PDB file of C-alpha atoms in Angstrom:
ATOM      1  CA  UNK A   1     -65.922-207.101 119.627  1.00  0.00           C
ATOM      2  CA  UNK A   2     -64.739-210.623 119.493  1.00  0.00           C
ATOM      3  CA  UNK A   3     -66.821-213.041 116.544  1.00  0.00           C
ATOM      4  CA  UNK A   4     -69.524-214.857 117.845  1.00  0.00           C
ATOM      5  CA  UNK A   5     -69.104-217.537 115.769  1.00  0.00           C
ATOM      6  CA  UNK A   6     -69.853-220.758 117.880  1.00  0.00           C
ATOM      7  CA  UNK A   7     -67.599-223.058 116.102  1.00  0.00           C
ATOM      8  CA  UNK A   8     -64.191-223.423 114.851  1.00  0.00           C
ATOM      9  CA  UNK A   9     -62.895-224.304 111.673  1.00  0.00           C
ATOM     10  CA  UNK A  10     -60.019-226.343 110.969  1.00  0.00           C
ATOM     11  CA  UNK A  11     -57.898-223.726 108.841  1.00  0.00           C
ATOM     12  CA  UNK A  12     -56.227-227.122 107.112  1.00  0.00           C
ATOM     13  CA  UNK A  13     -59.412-228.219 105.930  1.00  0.00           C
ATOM     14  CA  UNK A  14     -61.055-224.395 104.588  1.00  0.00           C
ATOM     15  CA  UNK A  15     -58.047-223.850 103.149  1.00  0.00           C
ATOM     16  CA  UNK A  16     -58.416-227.154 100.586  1.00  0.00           C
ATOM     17  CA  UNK A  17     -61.670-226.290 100.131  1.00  0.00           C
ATOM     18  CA  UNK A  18     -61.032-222.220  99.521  1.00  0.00           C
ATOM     19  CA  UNK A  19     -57.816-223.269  96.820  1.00  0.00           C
ATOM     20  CA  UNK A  20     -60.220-226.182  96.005  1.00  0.00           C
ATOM     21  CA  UNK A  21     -57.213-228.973  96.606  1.00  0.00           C
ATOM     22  CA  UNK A  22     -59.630-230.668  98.721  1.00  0.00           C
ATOM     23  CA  UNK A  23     -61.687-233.503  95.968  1.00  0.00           C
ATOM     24  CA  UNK A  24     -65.390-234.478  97.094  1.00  0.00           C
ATOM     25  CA  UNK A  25     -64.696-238.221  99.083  1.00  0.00           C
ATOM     26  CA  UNK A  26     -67.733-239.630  96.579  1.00  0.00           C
ATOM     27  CA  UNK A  27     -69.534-238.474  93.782  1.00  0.00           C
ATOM     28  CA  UNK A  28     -72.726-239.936  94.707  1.00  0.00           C
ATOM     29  CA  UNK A  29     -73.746-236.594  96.120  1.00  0.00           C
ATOM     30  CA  UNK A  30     -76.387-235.566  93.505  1.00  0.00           C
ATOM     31  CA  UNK A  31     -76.059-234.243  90.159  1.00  0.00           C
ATOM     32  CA  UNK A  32     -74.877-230.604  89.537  1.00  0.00           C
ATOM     33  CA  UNK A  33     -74.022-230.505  93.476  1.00  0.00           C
ATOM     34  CA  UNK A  34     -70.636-228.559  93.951  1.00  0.00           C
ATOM     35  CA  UNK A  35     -68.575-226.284  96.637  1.00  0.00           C
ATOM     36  CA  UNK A  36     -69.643-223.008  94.220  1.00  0.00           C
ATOM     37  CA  UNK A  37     -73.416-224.116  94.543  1.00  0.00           C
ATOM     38  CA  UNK A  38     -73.316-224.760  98.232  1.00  0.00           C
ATOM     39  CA  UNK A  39     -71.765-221.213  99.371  1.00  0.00           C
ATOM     40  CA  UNK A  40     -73.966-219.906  97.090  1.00  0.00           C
ATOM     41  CA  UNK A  41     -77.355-221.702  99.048  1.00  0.00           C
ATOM     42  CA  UNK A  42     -75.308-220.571 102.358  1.00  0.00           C
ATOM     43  CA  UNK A  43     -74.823-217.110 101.479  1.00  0.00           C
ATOM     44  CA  UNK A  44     -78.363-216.589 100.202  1.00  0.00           C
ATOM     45  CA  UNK A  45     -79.860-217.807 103.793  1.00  0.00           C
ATOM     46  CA  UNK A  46     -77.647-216.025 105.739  1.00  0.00           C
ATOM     47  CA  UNK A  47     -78.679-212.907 104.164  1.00  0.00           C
ATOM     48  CA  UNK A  48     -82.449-213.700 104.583  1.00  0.00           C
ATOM     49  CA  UNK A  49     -82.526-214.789 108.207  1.00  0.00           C
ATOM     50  CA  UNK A  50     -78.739-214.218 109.377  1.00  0.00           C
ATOM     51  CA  UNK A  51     -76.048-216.729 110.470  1.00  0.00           C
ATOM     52  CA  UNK A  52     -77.896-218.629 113.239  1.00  0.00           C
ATOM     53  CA  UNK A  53     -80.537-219.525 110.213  1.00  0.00           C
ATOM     54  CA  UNK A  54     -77.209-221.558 108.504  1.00  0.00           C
ATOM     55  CA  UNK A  55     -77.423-225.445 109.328  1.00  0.00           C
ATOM     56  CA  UNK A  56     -75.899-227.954 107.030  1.00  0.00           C
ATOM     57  CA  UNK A  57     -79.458-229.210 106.835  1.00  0.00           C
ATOM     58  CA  UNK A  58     -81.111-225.547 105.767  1.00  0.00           C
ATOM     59  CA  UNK A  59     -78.366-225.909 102.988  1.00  0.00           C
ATOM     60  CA  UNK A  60     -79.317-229.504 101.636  1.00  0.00           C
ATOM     61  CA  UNK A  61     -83.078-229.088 101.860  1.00  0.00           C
ATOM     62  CA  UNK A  62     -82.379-225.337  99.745  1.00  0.00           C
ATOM     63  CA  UNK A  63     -80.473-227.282  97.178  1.00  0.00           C
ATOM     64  CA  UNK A  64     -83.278-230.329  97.088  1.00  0.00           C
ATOM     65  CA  UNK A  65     -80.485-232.514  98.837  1.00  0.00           C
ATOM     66  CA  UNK A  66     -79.745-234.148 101.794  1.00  0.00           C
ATOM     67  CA  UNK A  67     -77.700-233.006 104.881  1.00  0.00           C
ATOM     68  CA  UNK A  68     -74.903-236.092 104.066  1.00  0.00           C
ATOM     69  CA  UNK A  69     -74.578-234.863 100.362  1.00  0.00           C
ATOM     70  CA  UNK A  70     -73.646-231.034 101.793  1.00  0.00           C
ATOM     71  CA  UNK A  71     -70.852-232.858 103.956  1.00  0.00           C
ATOM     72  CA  UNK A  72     -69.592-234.552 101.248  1.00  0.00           C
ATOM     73  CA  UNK A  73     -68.282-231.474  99.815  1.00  0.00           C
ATOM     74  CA  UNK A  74     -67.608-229.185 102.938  1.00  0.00           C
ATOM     75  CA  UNK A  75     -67.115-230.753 106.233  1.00  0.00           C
ATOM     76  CA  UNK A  76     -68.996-228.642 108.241  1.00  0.00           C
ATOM     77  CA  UNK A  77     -70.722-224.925 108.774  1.00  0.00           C
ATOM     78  CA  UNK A  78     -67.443-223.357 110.225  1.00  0.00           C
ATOM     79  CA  UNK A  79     -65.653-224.305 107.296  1.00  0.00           C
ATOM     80  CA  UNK A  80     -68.881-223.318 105.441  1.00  0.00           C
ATOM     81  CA  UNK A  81     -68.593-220.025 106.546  1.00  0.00           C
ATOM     82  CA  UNK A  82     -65.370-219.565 106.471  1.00  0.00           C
ATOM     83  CA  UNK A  83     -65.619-219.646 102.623  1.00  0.00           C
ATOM     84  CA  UNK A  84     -68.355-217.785 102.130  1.00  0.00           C
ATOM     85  CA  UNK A  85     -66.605-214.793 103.395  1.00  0.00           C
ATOM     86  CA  UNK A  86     -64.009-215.191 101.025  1.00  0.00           C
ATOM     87  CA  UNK A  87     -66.494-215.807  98.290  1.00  0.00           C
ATOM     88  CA  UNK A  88     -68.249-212.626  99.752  1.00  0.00           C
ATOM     89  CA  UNK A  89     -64.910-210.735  99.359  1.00  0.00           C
ATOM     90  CA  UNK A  90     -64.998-212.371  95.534  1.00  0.00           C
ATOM     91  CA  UNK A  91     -67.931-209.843  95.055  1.00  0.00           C
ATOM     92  CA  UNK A  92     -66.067-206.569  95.524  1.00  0.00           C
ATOM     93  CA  UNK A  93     -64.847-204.358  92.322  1.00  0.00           C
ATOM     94  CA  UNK A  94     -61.218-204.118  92.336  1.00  0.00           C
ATOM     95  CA  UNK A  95     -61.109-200.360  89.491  1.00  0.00           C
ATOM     96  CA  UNK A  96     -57.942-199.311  88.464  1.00  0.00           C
ATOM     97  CA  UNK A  97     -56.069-197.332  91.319  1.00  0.00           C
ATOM     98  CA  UNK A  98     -57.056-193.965  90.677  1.00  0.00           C
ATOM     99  CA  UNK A  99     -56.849-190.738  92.512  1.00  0.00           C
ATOM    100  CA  UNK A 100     -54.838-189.189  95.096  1.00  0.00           C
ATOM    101  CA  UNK A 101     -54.243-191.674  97.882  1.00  0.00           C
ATOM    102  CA  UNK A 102     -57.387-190.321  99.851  1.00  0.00           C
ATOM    103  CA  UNK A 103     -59.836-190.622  97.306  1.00  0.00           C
ATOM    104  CA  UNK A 104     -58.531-194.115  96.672  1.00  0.00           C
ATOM    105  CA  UNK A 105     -59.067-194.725 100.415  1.00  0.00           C
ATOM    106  CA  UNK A 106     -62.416-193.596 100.748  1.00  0.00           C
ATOM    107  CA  UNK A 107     -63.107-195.943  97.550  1.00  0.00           C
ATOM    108  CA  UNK A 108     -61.832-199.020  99.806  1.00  0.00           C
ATOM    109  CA  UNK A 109     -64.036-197.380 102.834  1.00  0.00           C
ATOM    110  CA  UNK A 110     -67.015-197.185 100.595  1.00  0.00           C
ATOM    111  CA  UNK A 111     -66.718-200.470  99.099  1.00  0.00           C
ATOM    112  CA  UNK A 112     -66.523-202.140 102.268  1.00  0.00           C
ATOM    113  CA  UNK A 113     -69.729-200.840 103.677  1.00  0.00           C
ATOM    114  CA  UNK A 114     -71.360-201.455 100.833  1.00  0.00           C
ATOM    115  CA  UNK A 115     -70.298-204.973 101.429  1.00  0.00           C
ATOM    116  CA  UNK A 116     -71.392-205.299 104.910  1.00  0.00           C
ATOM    117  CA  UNK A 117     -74.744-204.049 104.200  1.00  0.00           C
ATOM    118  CA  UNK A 118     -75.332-206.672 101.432  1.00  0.00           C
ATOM    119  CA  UNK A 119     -74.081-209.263 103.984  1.00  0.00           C
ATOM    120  CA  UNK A 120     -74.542-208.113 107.731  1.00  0.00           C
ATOM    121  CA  UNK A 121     -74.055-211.699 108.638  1.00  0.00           C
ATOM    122  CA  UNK A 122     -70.258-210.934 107.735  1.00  0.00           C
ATOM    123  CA  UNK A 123     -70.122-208.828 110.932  1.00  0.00           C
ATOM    124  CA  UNK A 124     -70.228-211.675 112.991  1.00  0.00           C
ATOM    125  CA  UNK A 125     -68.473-214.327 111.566  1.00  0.00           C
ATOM    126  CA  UNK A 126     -64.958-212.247 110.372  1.00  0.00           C
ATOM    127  CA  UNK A 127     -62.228-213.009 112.845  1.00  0.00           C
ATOM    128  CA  UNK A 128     -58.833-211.572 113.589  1.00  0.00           C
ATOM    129  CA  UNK A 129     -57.486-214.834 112.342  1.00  0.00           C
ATOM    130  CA  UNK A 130     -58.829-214.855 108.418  1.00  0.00           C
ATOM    131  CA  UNK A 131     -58.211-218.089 106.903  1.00  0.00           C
ATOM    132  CA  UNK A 132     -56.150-216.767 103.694  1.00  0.00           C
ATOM    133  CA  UNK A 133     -58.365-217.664 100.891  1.00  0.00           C
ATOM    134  CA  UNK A 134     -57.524-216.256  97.413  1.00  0.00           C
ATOM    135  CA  UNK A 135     -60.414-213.918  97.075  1.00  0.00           C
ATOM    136  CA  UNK A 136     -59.090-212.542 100.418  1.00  0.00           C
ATOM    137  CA  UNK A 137     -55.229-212.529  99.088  1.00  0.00           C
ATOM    138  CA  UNK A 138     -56.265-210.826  96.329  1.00  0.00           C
ATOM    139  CA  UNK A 139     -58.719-207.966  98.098  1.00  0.00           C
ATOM    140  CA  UNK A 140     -55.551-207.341 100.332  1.00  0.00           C
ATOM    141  CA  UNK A 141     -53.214-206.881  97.500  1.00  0.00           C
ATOM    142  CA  UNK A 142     -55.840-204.338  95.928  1.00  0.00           C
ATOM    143  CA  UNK A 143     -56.037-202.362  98.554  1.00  0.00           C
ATOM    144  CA  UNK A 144     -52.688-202.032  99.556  1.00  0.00           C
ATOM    145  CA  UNK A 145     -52.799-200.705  95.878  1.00  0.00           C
ATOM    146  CA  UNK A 146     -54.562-196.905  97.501  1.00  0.00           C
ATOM    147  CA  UNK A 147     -51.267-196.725  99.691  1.00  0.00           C
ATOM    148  CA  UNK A 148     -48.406-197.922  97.791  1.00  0.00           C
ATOM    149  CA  UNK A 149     -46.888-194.799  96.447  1.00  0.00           C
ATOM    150  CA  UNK A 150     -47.126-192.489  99.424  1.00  0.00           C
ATOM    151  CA  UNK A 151     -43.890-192.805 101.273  1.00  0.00           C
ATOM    152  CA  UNK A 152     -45.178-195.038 104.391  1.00  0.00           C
ATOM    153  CA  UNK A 153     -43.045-198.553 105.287  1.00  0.00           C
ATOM    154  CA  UNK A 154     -44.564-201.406 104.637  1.00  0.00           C
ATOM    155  CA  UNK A 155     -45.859-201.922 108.069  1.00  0.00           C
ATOM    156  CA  UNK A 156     -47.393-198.335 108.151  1.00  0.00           C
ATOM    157  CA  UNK A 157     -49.269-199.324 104.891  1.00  0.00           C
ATOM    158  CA  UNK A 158     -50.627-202.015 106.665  1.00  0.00           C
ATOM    159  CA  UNK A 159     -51.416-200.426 109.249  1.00  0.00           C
ATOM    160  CA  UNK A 160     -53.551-197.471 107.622  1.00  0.00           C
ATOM    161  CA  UNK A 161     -55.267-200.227 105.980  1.00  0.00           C
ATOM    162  CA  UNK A 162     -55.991-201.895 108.944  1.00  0.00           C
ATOM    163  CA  UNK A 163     -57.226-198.506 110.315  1.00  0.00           C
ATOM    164  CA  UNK A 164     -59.570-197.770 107.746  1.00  0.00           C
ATOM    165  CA  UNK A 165     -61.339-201.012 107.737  1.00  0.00           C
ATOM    166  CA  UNK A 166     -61.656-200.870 111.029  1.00  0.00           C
ATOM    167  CA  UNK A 167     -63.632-197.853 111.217  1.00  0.00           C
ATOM    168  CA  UNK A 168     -65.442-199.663 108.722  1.00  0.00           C
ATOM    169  CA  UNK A 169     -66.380-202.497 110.539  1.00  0.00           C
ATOM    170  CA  UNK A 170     -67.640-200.527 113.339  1.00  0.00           C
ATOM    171  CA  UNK A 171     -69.994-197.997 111.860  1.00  0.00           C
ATOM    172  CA  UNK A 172     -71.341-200.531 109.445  1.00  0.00           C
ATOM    173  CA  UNK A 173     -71.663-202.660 113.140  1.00  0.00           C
ATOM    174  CA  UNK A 174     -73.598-199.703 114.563  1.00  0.00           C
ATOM    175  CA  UNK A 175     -75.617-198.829 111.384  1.00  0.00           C
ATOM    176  CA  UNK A 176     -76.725-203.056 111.266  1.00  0.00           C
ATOM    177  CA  UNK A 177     -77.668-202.790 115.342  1.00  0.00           C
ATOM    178  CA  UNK A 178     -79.781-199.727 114.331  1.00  0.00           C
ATOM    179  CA  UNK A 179     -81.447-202.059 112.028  1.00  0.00           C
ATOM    180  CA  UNK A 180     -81.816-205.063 114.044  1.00  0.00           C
ATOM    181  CA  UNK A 181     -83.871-203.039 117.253  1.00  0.00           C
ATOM    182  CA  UNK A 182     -85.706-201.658 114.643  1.00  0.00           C
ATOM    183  CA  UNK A 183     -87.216-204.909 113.361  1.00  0.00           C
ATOM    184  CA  UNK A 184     -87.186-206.460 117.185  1.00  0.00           C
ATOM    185  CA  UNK A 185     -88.628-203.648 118.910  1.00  0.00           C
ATOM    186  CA  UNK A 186     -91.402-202.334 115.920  1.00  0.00           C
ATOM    187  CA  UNK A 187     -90.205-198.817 116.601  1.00  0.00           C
ATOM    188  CA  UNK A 188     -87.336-196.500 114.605  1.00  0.00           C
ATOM    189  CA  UNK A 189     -84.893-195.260 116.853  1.00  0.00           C
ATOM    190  CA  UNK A 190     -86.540-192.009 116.562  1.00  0.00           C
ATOM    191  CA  UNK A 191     -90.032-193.281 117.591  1.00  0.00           C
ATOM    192  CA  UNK A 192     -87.908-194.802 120.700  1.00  0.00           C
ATOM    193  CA  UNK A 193     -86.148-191.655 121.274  1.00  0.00           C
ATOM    194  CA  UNK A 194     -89.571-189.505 120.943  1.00  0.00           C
ATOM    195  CA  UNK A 195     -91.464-192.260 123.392  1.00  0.00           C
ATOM    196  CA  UNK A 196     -88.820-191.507 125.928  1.00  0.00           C
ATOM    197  CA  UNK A 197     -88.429-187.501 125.422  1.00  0.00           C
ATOM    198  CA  UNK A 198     -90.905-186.533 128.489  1.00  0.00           C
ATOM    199  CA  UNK A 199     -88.538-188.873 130.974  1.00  0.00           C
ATOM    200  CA  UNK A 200     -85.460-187.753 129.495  1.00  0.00           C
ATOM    201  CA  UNK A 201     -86.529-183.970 129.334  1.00  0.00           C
ATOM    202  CA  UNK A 202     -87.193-184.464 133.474  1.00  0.00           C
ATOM    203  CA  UNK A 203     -84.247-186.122 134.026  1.00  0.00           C
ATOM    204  CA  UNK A 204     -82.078-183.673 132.528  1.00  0.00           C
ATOM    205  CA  UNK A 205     -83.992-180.326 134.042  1.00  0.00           C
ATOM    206  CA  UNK A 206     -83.722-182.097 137.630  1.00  0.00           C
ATOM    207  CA  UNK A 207     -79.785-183.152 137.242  1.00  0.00           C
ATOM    208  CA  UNK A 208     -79.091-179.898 135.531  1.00  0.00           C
ATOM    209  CA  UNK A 209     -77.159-180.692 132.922  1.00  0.00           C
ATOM    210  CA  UNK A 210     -76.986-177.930 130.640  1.00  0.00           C
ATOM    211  CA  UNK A 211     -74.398-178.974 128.042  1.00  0.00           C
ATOM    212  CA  UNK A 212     -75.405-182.744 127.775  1.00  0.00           C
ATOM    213  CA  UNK A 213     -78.618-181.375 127.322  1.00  0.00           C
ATOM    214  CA  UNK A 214     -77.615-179.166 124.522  1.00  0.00           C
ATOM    215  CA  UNK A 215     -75.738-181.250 122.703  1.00  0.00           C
ATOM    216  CA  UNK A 216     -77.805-184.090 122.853  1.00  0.00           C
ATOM    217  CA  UNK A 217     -81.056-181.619 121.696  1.00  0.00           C
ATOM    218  CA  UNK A 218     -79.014-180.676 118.800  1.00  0.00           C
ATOM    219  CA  UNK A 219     -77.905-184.196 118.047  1.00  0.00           C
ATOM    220  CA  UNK A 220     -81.119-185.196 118.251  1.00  0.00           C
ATOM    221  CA  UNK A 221     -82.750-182.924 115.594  1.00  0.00           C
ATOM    222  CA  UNK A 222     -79.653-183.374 113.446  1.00  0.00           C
ATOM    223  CA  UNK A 223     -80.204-187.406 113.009  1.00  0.00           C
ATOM    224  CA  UNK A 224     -83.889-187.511 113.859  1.00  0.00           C
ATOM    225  CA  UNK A 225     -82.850-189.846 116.520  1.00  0.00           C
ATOM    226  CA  UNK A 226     -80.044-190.075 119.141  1.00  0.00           C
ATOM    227  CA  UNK A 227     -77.767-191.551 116.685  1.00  0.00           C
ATOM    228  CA  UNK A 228     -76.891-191.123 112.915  1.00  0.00           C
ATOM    229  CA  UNK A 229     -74.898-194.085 111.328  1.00  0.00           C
ATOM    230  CA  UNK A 230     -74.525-192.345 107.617  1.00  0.00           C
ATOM    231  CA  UNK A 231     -73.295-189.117 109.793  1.00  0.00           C
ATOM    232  CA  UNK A 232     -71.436-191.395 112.009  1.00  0.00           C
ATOM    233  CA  UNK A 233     -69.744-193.717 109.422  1.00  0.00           C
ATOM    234  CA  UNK A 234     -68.981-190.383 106.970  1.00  0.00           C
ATOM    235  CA  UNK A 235     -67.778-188.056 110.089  1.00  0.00           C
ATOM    236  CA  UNK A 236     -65.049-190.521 111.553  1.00  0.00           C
ATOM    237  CA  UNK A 237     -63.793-191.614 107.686  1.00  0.00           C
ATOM    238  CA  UNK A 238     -62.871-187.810 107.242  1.00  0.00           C
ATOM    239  CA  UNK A 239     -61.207-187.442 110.687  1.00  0.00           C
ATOM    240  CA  UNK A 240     -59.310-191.175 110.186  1.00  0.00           C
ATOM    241  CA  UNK A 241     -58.319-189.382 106.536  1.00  0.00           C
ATOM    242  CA  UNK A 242     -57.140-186.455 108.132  1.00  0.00           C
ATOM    243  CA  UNK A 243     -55.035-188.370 110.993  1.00  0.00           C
ATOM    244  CA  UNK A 244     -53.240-190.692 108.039  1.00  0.00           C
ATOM    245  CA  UNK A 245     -52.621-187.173 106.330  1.00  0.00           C
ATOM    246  CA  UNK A 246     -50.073-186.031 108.943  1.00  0.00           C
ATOM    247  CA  UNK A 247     -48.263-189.091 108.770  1.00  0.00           C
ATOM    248  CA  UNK A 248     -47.721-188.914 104.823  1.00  0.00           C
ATOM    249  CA  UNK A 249     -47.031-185.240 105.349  1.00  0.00           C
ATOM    250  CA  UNK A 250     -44.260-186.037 107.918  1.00  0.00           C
ATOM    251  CA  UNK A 251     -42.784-188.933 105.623  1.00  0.00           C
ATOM    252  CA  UNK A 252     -42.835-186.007 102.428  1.00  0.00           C
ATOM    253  CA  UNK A 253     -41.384-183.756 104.529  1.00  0.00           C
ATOM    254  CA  UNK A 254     -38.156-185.844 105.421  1.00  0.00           C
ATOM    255  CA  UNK A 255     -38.128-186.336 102.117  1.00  0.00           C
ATOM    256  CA  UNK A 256     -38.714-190.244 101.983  1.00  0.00           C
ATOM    257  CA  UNK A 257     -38.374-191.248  98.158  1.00  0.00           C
ATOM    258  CA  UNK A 258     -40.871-193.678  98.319  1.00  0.00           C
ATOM    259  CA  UNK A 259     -42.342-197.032 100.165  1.00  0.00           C
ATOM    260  CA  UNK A 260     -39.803-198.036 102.404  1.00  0.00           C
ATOM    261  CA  UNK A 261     -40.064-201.967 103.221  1.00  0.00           C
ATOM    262  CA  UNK A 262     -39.531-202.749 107.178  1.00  0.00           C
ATOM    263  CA  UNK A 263     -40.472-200.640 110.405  1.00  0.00           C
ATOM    264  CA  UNK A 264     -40.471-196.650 110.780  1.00  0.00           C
TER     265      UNK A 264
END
């Protein structure tokens, strides 16, 4: 799923402002008014009403400021947001590497959710095209930490990173649309479910279909509802786990001595 942010930052311009080389243009803007202060107002409405909440002007009038004295110090919300993710990614614990290299994995898994559910907002407005800021550099270099030791190349280490976040991403996505009918439609997805059992129990005795039936009864009781995101998000983490154990288990087998730099 593609971000739905609406605007696009210039990376020149987040970038001075993320590795702060980028000096307010006047200092008129209001006492005790800084970058730090700003993200912080950003973040803090973003979690309470989500990213279409975040104007320039909801910042200022948070901060007792106006809209011009915001754009003094960040040029505008797509820069804005762009580093409040990395001051988002500021927020994670980097512990000491310990563990086998699954355990440390399923840290990094764990820690990420845990992220996403402070700030669902995030879910949007990440891209495929992160501007490098150095909370991100440094949450990268942490992580690539749980892998290091294993035997993989260094593009196979980024790619089981890349794997793992990803599943990530898209139960924490699930688990956060779960959420959001909830609050739009007044109903838990198993009130919705329960609403709809009479239909779907005539449905499926007309079209005869015994094992969608089945399964989906069994499901059904399982999660309370049609869908479980802890059972989801904890189910496909094992099964990623397990897939990134063959490959380590190949590369011990050859006997690899160690993390190879460069391709397979």
């Amino acid at each position: 799923m593609a971000s739905e942010r609406k605007a696009t930052a210039d990376p020149a311009r987040s970038l001075a402002i993320l590795w702060r080389t980028r000096e307010p243009t006047s200092r008129s803007a209001g006492p005790g008014l800084s970058v730090d202060r700003i993200v912080r107002a950003a973040i803090d409405i973003a979690d309470a009403e989500g990213l279409d909440a975040l104007t320039m002007r909801r910042v200022g009038e948070a901060l007792g400021v106006g809209t011009m004295s915001v754009y003094t110090y960040v040029p505008g919300k797509a820069e804005l947001v762009d580093v409040m993710i990395d001051t988002a990614y500021g927020e994670m614990p980097r512990p000491a590497v310990e563990g086998d290299w699954r355990a440390r994995l399923e840290r990094i898994a764990r820690d990420n959710m845990a992220l996403y559910q402070r700030h669902p907002w995030m879910l949007r407005a990440e891209t495929t095209r992160p501007v490098l800021g150095p909370h991100l550099v440094a949450k990268y270099d942490h992580e690539l930490g749980a892998v290091v030791d294993i035997g993989l190349t260094d593009v196979e280490m980024d790619a089981v990173l890349t794997l793992v976040l990803g599943h990530v991403k898209s139960a924490a996505r699930a688990a956060s649309e779960v959420v959001d009918l909830e609050r739009e439609t007044g109903m838990t997805d198993g009130q919705w479910w329960q609403s709809h059992a009479p239909w779907l129990e005539t449905f499926m005795t007309a079209g005869n279909y015994p094992t969608a039936s089945r399964v989906g009864t069994a499901a059904g009781q399982q999660h309370g509802a049609a869908y479980g995101p802890e059972y989801a998000f904890e189910f496909g983490l094992q099964r990623v786990l397990d897939g990134i154990s063959v490959v380590v288990a190949e590369r011990a087998t050859a006997g690899w001595p160690g993390p190879v730099r460069g391709t397979a």
